[in-house]
Structures are given as structure tokens and as C-alpha cells.
mmCIF file of C-alpha atoms and ligand atoms in Angstrom:
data_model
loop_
_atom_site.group_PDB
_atom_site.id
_atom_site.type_symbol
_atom_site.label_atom_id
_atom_site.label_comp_id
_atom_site.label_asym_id
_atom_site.label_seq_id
_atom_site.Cartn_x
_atom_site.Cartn_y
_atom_site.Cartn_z
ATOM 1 C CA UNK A 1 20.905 -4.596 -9.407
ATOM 2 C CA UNK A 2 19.600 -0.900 -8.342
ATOM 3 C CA UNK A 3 18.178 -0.307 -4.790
ATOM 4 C CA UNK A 4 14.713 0.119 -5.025
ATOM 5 C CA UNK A 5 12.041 2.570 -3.154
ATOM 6 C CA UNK A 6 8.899 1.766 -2.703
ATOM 7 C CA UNK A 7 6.134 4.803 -2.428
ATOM 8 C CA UNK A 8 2.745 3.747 -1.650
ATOM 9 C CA UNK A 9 0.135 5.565 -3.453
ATOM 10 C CA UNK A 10 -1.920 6.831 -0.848
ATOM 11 C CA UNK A 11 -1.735 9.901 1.401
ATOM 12 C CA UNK A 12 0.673 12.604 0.356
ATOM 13 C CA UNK A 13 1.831 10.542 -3.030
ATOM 14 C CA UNK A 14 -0.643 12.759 -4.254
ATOM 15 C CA UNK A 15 1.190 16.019 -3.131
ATOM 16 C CA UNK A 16 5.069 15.114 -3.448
ATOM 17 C CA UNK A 17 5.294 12.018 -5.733
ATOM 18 C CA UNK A 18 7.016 13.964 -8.412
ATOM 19 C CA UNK A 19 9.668 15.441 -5.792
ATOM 20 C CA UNK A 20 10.361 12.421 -4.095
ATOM 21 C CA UNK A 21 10.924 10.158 -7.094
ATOM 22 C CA UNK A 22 12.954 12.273 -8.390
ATOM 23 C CA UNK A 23 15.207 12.825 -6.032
ATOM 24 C CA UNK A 24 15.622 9.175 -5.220
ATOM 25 C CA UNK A 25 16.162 8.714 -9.266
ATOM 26 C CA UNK A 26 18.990 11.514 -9.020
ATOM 27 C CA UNK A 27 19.987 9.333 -6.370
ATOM 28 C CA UNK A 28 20.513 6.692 -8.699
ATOM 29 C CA UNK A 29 17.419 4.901 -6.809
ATOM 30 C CA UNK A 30 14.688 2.903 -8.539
ATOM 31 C CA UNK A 31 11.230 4.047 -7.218
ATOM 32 C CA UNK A 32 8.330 1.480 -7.068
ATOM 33 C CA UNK A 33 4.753 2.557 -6.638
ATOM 34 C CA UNK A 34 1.859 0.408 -5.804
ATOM 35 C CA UNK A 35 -0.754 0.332 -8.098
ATOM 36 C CA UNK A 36 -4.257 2.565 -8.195
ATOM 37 C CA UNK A 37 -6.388 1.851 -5.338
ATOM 38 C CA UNK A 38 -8.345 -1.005 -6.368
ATOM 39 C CA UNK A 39 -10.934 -3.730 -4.210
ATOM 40 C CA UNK A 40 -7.740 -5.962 -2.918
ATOM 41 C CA UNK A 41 -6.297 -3.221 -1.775
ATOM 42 C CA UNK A 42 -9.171 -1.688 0.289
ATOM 43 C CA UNK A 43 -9.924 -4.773 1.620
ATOM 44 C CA UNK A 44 -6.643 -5.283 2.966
ATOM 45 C CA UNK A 45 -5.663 -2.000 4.334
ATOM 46 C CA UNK A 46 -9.197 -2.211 6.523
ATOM 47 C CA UNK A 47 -8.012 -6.065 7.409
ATOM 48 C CA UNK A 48 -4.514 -4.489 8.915
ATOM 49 C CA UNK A 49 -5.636 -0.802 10.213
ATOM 50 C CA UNK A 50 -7.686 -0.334 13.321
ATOM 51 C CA UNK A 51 -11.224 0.567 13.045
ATOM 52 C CA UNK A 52 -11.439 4.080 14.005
ATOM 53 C CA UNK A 53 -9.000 5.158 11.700
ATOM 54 C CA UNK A 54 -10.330 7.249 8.580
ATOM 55 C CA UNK A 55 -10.450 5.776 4.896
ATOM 56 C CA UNK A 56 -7.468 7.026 3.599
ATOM 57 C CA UNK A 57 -5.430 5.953 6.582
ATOM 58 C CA UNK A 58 -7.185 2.171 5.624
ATOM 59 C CA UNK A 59 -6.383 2.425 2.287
ATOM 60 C CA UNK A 60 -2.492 3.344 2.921
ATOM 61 C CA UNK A 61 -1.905 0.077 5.018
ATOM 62 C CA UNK A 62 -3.210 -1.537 1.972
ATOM 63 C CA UNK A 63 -0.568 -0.164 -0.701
ATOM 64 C CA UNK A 64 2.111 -0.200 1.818
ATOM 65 C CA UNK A 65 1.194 -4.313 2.246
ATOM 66 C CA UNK A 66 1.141 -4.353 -1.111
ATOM 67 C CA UNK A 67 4.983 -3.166 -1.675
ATOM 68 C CA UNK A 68 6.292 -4.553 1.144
ATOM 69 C CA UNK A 69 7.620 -7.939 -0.528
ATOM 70 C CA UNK A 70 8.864 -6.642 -3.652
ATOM 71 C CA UNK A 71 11.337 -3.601 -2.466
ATOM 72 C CA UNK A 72 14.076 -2.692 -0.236
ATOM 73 C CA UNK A 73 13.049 0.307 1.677
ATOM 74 C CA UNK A 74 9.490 1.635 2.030
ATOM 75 C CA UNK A 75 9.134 5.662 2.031
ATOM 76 C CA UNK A 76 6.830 6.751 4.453
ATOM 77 C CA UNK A 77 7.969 9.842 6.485
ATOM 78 C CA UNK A 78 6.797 11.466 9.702
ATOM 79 C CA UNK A 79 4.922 14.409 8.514
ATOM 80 C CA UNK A 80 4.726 17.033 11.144
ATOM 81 C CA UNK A 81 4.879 20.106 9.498
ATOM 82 C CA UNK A 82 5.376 21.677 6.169
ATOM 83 C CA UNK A 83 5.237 24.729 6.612
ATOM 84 C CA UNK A 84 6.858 27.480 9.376
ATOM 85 C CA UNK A 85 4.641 27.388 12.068
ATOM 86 C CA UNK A 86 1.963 25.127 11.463
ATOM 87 C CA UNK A 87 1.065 21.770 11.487
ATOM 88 C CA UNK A 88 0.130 18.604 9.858
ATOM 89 C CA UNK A 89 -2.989 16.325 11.195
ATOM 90 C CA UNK A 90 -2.316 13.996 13.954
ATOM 91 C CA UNK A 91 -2.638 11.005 11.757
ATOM 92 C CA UNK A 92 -0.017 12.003 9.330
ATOM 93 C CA UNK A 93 2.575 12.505 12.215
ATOM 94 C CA UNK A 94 2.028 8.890 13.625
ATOM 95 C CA UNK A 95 1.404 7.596 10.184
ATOM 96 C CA UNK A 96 5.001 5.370 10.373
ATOM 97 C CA UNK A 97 4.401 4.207 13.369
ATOM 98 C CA UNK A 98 1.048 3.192 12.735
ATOM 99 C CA UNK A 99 2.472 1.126 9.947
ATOM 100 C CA UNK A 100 5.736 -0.628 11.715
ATOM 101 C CA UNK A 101 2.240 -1.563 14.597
ATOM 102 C CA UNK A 102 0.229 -2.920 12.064
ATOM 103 C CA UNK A 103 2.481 -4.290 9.522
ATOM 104 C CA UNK A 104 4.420 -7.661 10.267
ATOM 105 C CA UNK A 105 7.521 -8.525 7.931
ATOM 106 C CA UNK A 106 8.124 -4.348 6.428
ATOM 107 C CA UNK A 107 11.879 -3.500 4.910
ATOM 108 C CA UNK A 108 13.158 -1.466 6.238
ATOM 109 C CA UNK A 109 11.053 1.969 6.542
ATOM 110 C CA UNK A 110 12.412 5.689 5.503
ATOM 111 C CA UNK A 111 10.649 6.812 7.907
ATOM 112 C CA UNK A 112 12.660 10.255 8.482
ATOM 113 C CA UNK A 113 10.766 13.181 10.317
ATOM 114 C CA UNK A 114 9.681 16.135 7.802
ATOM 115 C CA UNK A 115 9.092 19.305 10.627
ATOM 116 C CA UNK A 116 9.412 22.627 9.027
ATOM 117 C CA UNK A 117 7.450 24.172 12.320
ATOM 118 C CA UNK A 118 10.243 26.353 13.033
ATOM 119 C CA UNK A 119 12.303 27.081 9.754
ATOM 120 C CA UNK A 120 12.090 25.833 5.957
ATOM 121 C CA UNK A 121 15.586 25.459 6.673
ATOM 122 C CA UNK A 122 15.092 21.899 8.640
ATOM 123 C CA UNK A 123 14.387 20.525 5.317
ATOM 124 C CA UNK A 124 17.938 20.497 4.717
ATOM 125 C CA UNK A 125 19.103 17.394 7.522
ATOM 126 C CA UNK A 126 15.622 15.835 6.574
ATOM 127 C CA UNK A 127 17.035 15.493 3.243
ATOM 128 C CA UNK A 128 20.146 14.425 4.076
ATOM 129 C CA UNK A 129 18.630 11.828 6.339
ATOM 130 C CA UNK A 130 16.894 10.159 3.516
ATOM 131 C CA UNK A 131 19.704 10.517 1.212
ATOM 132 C CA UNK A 132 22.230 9.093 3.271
ATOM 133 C CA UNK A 133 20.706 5.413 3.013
ATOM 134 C CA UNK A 134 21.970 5.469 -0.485
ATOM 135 C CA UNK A 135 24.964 7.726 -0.842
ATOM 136 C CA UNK A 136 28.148 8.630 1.278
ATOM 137 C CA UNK A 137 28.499 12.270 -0.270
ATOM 138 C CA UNK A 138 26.543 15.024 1.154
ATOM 139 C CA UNK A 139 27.195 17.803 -1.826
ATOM 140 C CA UNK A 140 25.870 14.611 -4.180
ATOM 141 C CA UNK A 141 22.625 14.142 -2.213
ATOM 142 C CA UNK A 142 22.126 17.757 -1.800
ATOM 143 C CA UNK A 143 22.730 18.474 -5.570
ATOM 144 C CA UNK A 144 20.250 15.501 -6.112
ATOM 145 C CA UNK A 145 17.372 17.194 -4.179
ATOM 146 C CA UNK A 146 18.243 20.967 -5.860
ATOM 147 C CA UNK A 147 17.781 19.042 -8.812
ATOM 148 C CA UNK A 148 14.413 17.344 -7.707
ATOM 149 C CA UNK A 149 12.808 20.250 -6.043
ATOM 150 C CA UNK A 150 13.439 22.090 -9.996
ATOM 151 C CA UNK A 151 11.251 19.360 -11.065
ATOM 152 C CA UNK A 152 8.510 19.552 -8.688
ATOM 153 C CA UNK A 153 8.552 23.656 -9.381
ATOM 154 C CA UNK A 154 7.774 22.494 -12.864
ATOM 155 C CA UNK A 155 4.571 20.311 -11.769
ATOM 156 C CA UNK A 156 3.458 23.269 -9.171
ATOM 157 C CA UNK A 157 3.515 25.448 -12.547
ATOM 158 C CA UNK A 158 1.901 22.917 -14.251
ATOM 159 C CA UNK A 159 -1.346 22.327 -11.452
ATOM 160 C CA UNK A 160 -1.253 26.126 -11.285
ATOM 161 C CA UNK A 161 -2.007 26.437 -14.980
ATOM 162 C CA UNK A 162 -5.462 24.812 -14.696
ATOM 163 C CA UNK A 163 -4.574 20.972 -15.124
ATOM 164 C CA UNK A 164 -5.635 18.609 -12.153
ATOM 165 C CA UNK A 165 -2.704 17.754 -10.401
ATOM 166 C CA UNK A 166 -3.640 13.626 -10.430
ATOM 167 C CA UNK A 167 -4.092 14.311 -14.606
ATOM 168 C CA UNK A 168 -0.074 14.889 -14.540
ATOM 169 C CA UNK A 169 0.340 12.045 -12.232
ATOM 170 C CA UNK A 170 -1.630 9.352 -14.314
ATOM 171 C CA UNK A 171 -1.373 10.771 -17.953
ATOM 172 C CA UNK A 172 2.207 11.731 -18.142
ATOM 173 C CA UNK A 173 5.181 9.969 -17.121
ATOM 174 C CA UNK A 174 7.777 12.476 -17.204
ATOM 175 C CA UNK A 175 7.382 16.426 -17.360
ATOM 176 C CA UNK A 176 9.065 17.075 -20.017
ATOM 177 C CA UNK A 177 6.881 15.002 -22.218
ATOM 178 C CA UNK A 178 3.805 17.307 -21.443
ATOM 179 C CA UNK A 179 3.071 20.035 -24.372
ATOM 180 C CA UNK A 180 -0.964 20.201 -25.323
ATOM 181 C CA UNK A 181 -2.284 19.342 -21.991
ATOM 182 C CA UNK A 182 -6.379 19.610 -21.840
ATOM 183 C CA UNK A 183 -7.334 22.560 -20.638
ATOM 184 C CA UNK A 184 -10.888 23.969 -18.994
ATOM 185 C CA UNK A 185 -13.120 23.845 -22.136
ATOM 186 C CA UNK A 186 -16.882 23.447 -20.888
ATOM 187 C CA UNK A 187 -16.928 27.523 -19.910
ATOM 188 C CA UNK A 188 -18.707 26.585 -15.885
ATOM 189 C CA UNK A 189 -16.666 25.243 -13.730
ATOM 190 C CA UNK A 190 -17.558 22.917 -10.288
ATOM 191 C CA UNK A 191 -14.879 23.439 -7.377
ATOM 192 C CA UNK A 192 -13.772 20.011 -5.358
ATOM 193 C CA UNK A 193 -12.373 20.385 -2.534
ATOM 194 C CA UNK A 194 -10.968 17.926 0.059
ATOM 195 C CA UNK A 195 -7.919 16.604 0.910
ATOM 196 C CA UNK A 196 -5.687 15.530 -2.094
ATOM 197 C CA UNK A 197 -5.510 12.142 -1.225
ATOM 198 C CA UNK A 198 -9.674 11.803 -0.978
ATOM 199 C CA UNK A 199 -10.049 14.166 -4.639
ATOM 200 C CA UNK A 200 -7.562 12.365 -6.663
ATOM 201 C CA UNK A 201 -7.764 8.616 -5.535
ATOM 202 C CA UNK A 202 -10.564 7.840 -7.956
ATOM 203 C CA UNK A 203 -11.070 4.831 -6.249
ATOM 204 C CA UNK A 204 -12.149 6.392 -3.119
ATOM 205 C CA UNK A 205 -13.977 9.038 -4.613
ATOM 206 C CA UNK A 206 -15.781 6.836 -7.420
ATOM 207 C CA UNK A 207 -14.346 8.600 -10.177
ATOM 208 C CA UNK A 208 -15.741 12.080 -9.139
ATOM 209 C CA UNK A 209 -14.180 14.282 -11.217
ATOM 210 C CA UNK A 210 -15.126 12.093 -14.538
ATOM 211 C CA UNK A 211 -18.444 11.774 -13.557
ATOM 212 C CA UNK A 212 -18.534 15.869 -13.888
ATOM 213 C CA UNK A 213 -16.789 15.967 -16.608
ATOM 214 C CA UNK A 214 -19.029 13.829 -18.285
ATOM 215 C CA UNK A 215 -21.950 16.505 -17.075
ATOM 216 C CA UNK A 216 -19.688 19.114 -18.812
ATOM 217 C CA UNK A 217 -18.380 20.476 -16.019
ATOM 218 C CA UNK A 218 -14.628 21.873 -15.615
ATOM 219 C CA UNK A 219 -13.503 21.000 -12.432
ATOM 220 C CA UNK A 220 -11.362 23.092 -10.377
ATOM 221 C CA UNK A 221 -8.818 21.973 -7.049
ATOM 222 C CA UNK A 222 -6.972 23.512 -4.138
ATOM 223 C CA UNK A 223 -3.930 22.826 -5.847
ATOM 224 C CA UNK A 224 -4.995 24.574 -9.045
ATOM 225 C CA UNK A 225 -5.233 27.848 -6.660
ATOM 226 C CA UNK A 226 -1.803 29.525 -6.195
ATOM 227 C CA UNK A 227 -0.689 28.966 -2.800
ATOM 228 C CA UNK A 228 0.236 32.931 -2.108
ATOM 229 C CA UNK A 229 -3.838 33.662 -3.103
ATOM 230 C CA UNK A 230 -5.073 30.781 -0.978
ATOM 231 C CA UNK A 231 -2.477 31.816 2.293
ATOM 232 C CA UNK A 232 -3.941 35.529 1.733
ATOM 233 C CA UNK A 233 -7.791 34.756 1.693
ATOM 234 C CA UNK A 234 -7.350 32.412 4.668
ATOM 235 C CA UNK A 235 -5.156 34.982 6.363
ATOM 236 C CA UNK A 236 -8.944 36.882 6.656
ATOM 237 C CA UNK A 237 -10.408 34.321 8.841
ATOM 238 C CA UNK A 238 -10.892 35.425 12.701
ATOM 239 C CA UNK A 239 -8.301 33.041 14.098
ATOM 240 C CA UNK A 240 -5.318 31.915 12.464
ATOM 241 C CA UNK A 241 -5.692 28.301 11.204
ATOM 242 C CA UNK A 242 -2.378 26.073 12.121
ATOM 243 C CA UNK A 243 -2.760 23.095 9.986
ATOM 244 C CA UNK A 244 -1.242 23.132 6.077
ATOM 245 C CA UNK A 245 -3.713 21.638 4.383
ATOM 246 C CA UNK A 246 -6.865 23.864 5.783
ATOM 247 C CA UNK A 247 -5.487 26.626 4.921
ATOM 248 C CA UNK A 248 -4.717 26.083 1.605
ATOM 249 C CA UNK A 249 -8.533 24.068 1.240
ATOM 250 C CA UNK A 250 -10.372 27.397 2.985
ATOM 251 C CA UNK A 251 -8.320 30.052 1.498
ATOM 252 C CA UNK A 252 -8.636 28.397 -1.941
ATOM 253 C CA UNK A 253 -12.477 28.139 -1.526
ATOM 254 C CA UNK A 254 -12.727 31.408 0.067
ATOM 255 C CA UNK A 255 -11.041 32.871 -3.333
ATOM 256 C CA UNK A 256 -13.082 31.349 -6.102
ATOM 257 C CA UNK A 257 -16.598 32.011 -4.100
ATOM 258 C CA UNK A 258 -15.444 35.775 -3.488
ATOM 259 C CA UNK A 259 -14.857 36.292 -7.677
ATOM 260 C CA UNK A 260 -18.024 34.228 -8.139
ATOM 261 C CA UNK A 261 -16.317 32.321 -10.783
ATOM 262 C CA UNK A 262 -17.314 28.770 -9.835
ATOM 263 C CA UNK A 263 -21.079 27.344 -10.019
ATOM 264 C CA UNK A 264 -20.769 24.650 -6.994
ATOM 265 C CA UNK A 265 -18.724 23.097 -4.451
ATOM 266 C CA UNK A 266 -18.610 19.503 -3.982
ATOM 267 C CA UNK A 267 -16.333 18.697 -0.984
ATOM 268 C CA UNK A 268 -15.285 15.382 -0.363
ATOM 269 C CA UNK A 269 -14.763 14.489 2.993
ATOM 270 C CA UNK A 270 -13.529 10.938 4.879
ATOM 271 C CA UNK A 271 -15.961 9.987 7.684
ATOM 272 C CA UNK A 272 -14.746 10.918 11.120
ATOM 273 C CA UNK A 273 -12.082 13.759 10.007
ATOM 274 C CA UNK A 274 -11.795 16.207 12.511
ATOM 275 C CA UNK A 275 -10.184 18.761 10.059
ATOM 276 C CA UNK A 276 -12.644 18.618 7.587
ATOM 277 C CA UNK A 277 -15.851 18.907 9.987
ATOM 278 C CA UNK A 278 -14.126 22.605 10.597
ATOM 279 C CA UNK A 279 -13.702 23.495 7.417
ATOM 280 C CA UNK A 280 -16.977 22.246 6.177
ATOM 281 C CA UNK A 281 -18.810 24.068 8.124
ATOM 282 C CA UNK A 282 -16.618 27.766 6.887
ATOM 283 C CA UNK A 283 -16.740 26.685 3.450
ATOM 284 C CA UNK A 284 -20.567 25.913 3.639
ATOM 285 C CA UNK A 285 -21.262 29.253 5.865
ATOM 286 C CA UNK A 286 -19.216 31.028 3.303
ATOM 287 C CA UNK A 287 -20.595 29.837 0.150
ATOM 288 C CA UNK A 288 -24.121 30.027 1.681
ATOM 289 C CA UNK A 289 -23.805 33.944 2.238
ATOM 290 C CA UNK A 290 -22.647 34.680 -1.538
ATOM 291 C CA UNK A 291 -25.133 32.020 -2.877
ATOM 292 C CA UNK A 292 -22.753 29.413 -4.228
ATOM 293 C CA UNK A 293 -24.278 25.654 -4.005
ATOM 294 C CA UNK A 294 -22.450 23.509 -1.747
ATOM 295 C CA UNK A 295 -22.786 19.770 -1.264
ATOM 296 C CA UNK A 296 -21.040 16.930 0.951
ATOM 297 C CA UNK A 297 -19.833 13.450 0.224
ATOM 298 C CA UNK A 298 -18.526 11.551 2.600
ATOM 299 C CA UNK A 299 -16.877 8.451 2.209
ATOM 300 C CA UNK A 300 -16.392 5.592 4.590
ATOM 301 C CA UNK A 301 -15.939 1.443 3.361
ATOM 302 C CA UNK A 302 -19.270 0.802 3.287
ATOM 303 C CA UNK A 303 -19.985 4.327 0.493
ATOM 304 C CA UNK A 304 -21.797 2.706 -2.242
ATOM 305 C CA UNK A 305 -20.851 4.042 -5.976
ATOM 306 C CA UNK A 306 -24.851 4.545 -6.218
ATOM 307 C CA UNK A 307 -25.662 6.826 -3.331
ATOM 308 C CA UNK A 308 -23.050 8.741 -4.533
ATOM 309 C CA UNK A 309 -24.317 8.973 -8.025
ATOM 310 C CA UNK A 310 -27.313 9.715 -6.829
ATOM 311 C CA UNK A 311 -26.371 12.819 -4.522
ATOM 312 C CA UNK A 312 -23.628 13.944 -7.667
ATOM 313 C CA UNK A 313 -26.690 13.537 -10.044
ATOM 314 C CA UNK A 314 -29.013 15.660 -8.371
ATOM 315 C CA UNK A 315 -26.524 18.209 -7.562
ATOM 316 C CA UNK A 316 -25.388 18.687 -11.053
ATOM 317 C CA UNK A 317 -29.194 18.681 -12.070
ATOM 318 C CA UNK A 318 -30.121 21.750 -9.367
ATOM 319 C CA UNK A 319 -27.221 23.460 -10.809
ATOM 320 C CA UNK A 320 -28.765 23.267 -14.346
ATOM 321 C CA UNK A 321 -31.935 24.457 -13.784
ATOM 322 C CA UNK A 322 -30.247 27.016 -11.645
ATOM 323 C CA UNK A 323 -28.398 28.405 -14.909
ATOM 324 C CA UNK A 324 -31.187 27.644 -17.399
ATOM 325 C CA UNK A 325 -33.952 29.054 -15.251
ATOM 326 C CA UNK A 326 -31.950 32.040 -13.661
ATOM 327 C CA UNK A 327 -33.445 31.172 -10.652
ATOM 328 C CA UNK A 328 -32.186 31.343 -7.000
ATOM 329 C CA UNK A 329 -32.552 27.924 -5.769
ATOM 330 C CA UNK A 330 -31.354 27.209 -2.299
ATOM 331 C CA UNK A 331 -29.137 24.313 -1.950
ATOM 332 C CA UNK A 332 -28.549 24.878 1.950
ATOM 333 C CA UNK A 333 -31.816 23.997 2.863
HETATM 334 S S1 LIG B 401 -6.811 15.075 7.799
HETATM 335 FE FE1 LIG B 401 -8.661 13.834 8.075
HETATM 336 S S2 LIG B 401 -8.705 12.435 6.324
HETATM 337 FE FE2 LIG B 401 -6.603 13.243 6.521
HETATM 338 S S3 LIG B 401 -5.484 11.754 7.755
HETATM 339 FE FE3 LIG B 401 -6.262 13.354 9.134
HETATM 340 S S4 LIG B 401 -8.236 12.517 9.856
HETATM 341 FE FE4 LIG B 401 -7.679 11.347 8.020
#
């Protein structure tokens, strides 16, 4: 019987699932994922997690509780940085011990430390940390990653070519299988923005980006933004920003408003994140000067599917009679 790998589906599944299950497959690894966030599993992530942690942290304790009888080893590593030097938020960094605190009667974590702070090099003994659990042979575990990181290259191409990153995730299996993938067909186009694991948990979010596509809206990411444009539009802001995942969120923003090429912003933010209070208020300043309609939802336990309905209906609606009327309506009040 194969080893098996369990990956919660919460937090940065939605950036690295591809790579990492594929490079504990090359590994000859099975990889087990919990299923879509769903009411059980809300319920008991906020039963194990402490109160003042956000939503998504909540929801993670649930998926990891979830896999936690039925595989050998849980992945979770300690994501400090991912990039040369900057950073990752707080809560990602403590994010395995969190777990191990909360969690009674875990396999054994994988709870390696990811810090590329000082060079992309590190990844290297991060990788071989993880692969070692599993196989003896360094050249074998470091021709297993080569092999994974190909793979994820693929899926960057892939989010980079218009198609929602979570669409690969939930639609297609295995890369290779993808050919006519939908692309942007409604010819206006609504920009979400957030943190991956708040825009493409549709649980969380209440289906969001359905609920515009319904509207016949496209609706464009962060991730759908190549990384170089996003690095060089946040590169303009007065003081450099040192976490990952702003930059990529502002600079992405910052480049759709500039080419005017998006009709709204709908930014989804979890209650009580530091990170995003900052870069709500640049994206909202921002958008505000070149007259781009911005709107918040944020999302706690208690978020109801029918406020949130209510603030997506009458967003899409002022962005209608926006376009029909040709009028200037202010959306920033
Ligand atoms: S960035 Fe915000 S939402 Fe994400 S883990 Fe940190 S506090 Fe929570």
C-alpha cells in the first residue's frame, strides 16, 4: 500500500496544489485532498481555531480535521517567504503550529519551513526536506520536483491565458487533458480581487464568481495578471510593499484600472485582515481617481449568502445603468 499525503484545501492549496501533488506523485506518493469547503467543515474548523483568528484560518483547521484520520502525513508548511526579500502574513508563518495547538491526534505533519527571504535558492533543502520522508536518493527527489515545478509552469501559463486559476483546479484533473478551455466571452469584464484562498473557495465567497457570470460578466483575478506586470505597477507605489501576496493583489489592480479595461472591482476581504485593510484602502483610492467602481465584501461566520446577494446585486445593477446610460455614477460615495 502507497504512502499517502494529505493536502487540506484551504489556504495556499489554491496557489501550489498542482506543484505539490505532483511532486509527491513523482515521488511515488498518493496525495489526498479534503473535500470543498462545505457546512461540517466550517463548523468544525471555528469549533477547533481560536476566535480571533480570520475565516480562512477557521476554515483550514476544519479540512486539516477532516484528513487527519484517513492519511499518513499531513502537508502543511511554514510559509515565511516566497519570494527574495519579502514576506508572507504572520498567520501563514505560524500556520503549523497553530494546527499541532489546536489539533489533538494529527500524523505526523510536513511541516518543513518554505523562506525564500534571502535567495530562491533555499528552495532547494526545503525540497529536499519534504522529499526525504519518502525517498533515500537526493538526485531522485530533486529530479521529482524539476519535474513538478514543469507542471506547475504549465498551470501559471494556463491562469495567465485568461482561465480562473480554481476553473483548472475543479474542472480538470490533469493538465494535459485541458484543450478548449472557456474563455472571456461576455466582452466587460468585473476584476476580484482578494486573497486566493477567499476568491476561489466558493464556499466562503458564496459562489461569487458564478453569481457574475450569471450577470454576464467575465471575471478577471490576480493570478490571471502576469506576475512581471503586477511586480512593475506595484514597484510605483511610494514605499516598497514586503509581503507576496499585496504586491501581486495592488500591482495587478493598479494595471487593469490604469488601461481602463475592467468595469468594477469587487474585493473580497476576511474580517479582521490586517493586509487587506492596506490594500483596500490603495485599491479604492486608486480606482476612485480613474473612476472605476469599487465595492467590499467581507466575510466573517456569521456572512449571510443574502446580504451578500444583495450588495453583489446592486453593484452589478449600478454598473448597468452606468454602461447603458453613459453616465458617471459615483460608487465611492
Ligand atoms: S493575509 Fe489576512 S486573510 Fe490571509 S491569513 Fe493573513 S490575516 Fe488571514
Amino acid at each position: 500500500m502507497s504512502i499517502k499525503v494529505g493536502i487540506p484545501r484551504g489556504m495556499f492549496y489554491f496557489d501550489y496544489y498542482f506543484l505539490w501533488k505532483n511532486f509527491f506523485n513523482n515521488l511515488g506518493v498518493d496525495v489526498i485532498t479534503s473535500p470543498k469547503t462545505n457546512k461540517d467543515i466550517l463548523n468544525k474548523g471555528v469549533e477547533l481555531c481560536v476566535d480571533e483568528a480570520c475565516l480562512p484560518i477557521k476554515i483550514y483547521h476544519g479540512h486539516v480535521d477532516y484528513l487527519k484520520d484517513k492519511v499518513d502525513y499531513i502537508f502543511i508548511p511554514k510559509m515565511t517567504s516566497i519570494h527574495k526579500k519579502e514576506y508572507c502574513c504572520p498567520k501563514h508563518i505560524g500556520l503549523p503550529d497553530m494546527i499541532k495547538n489546536n489539533i489533538r491526534n494529527l500524523p505526523p505533519l510536513i511541516d518543513t519551513e518554505i523562506n525564500l527571504k534571502k535567495s530562491h535558492k533555499n528552495i532547494k533543502s526545503s525540497v529536499f526536506h519534504i522529499g526525504k520522508h519518502f525517498k533515500k536518493n537526493s538526485k531522485t527527489i530533486a529530479e521529482a520536483f524539476q519535474k513538478a515545478y514543469r507542471q506547475y509552469q504549465e498551470y501559471i501559463e494556463m491562469t495567465t491565458s485568461k482561465i480562473i486559476p480554481i476553473d483548472i483546479n475543479t474542472k480538470y484533473k490533469e493538465l494535459s487533458y485541458i484543450t478548449n478551455v472557456k474563455k472571456e466571452n461576455y466582452g466587460r469584464r468585473i476584476m476580484v480581487l482578494g486573497h486566493s484562498y477567499n476568491i476561489y473557495d466558493y464556499y466562503i465567497n458564496m459562489d461569487l464568481i458564478s453569481k457574475l457570470n450569471k450577470r454576464r460578466f467575465d471575471v478577471v483575478t490576480a493570478e490571471m495578471v502576469k506576475e512581471n506586470r503586477s511586480r512593475e505597477y506595484a514597484a510605483r507605489l511610494p514605499k516598497r510593499m514586503f509581503w507576496t501576496h499585496g504586491q501581486r493583489i495592488v500591482g495587478s489592480a493598479f494595471a487593469l484600472i490604469e488601461e481602463k479595461s475592467i468595469s468594477g472591482i469587487v474585493y473580497v476581504s476576511a474580517f479582521g485582515c490586517g493586509l487587506d485593510s492596506v490594500l483596500i484602502d490603495l485599491i479604492e483610492r486608486k480606482a476612485k481617481e480613474n473612476r472605476i467602481p469599487f465595492t467590499l465584501l467581507t466575510l466573517d461566520e456569521q456572512t449571510g449568502e443574502a446580504g451578500i446577494n444583495t450588495r453583489v446585486e446592486a453593484f452589478i445593477d449600478m454598473l448597468e445603468w452606468r454602461n447603458r446610460d453613459e453616465i458617471d455614477l459615483s460608487t465611492h460615495g
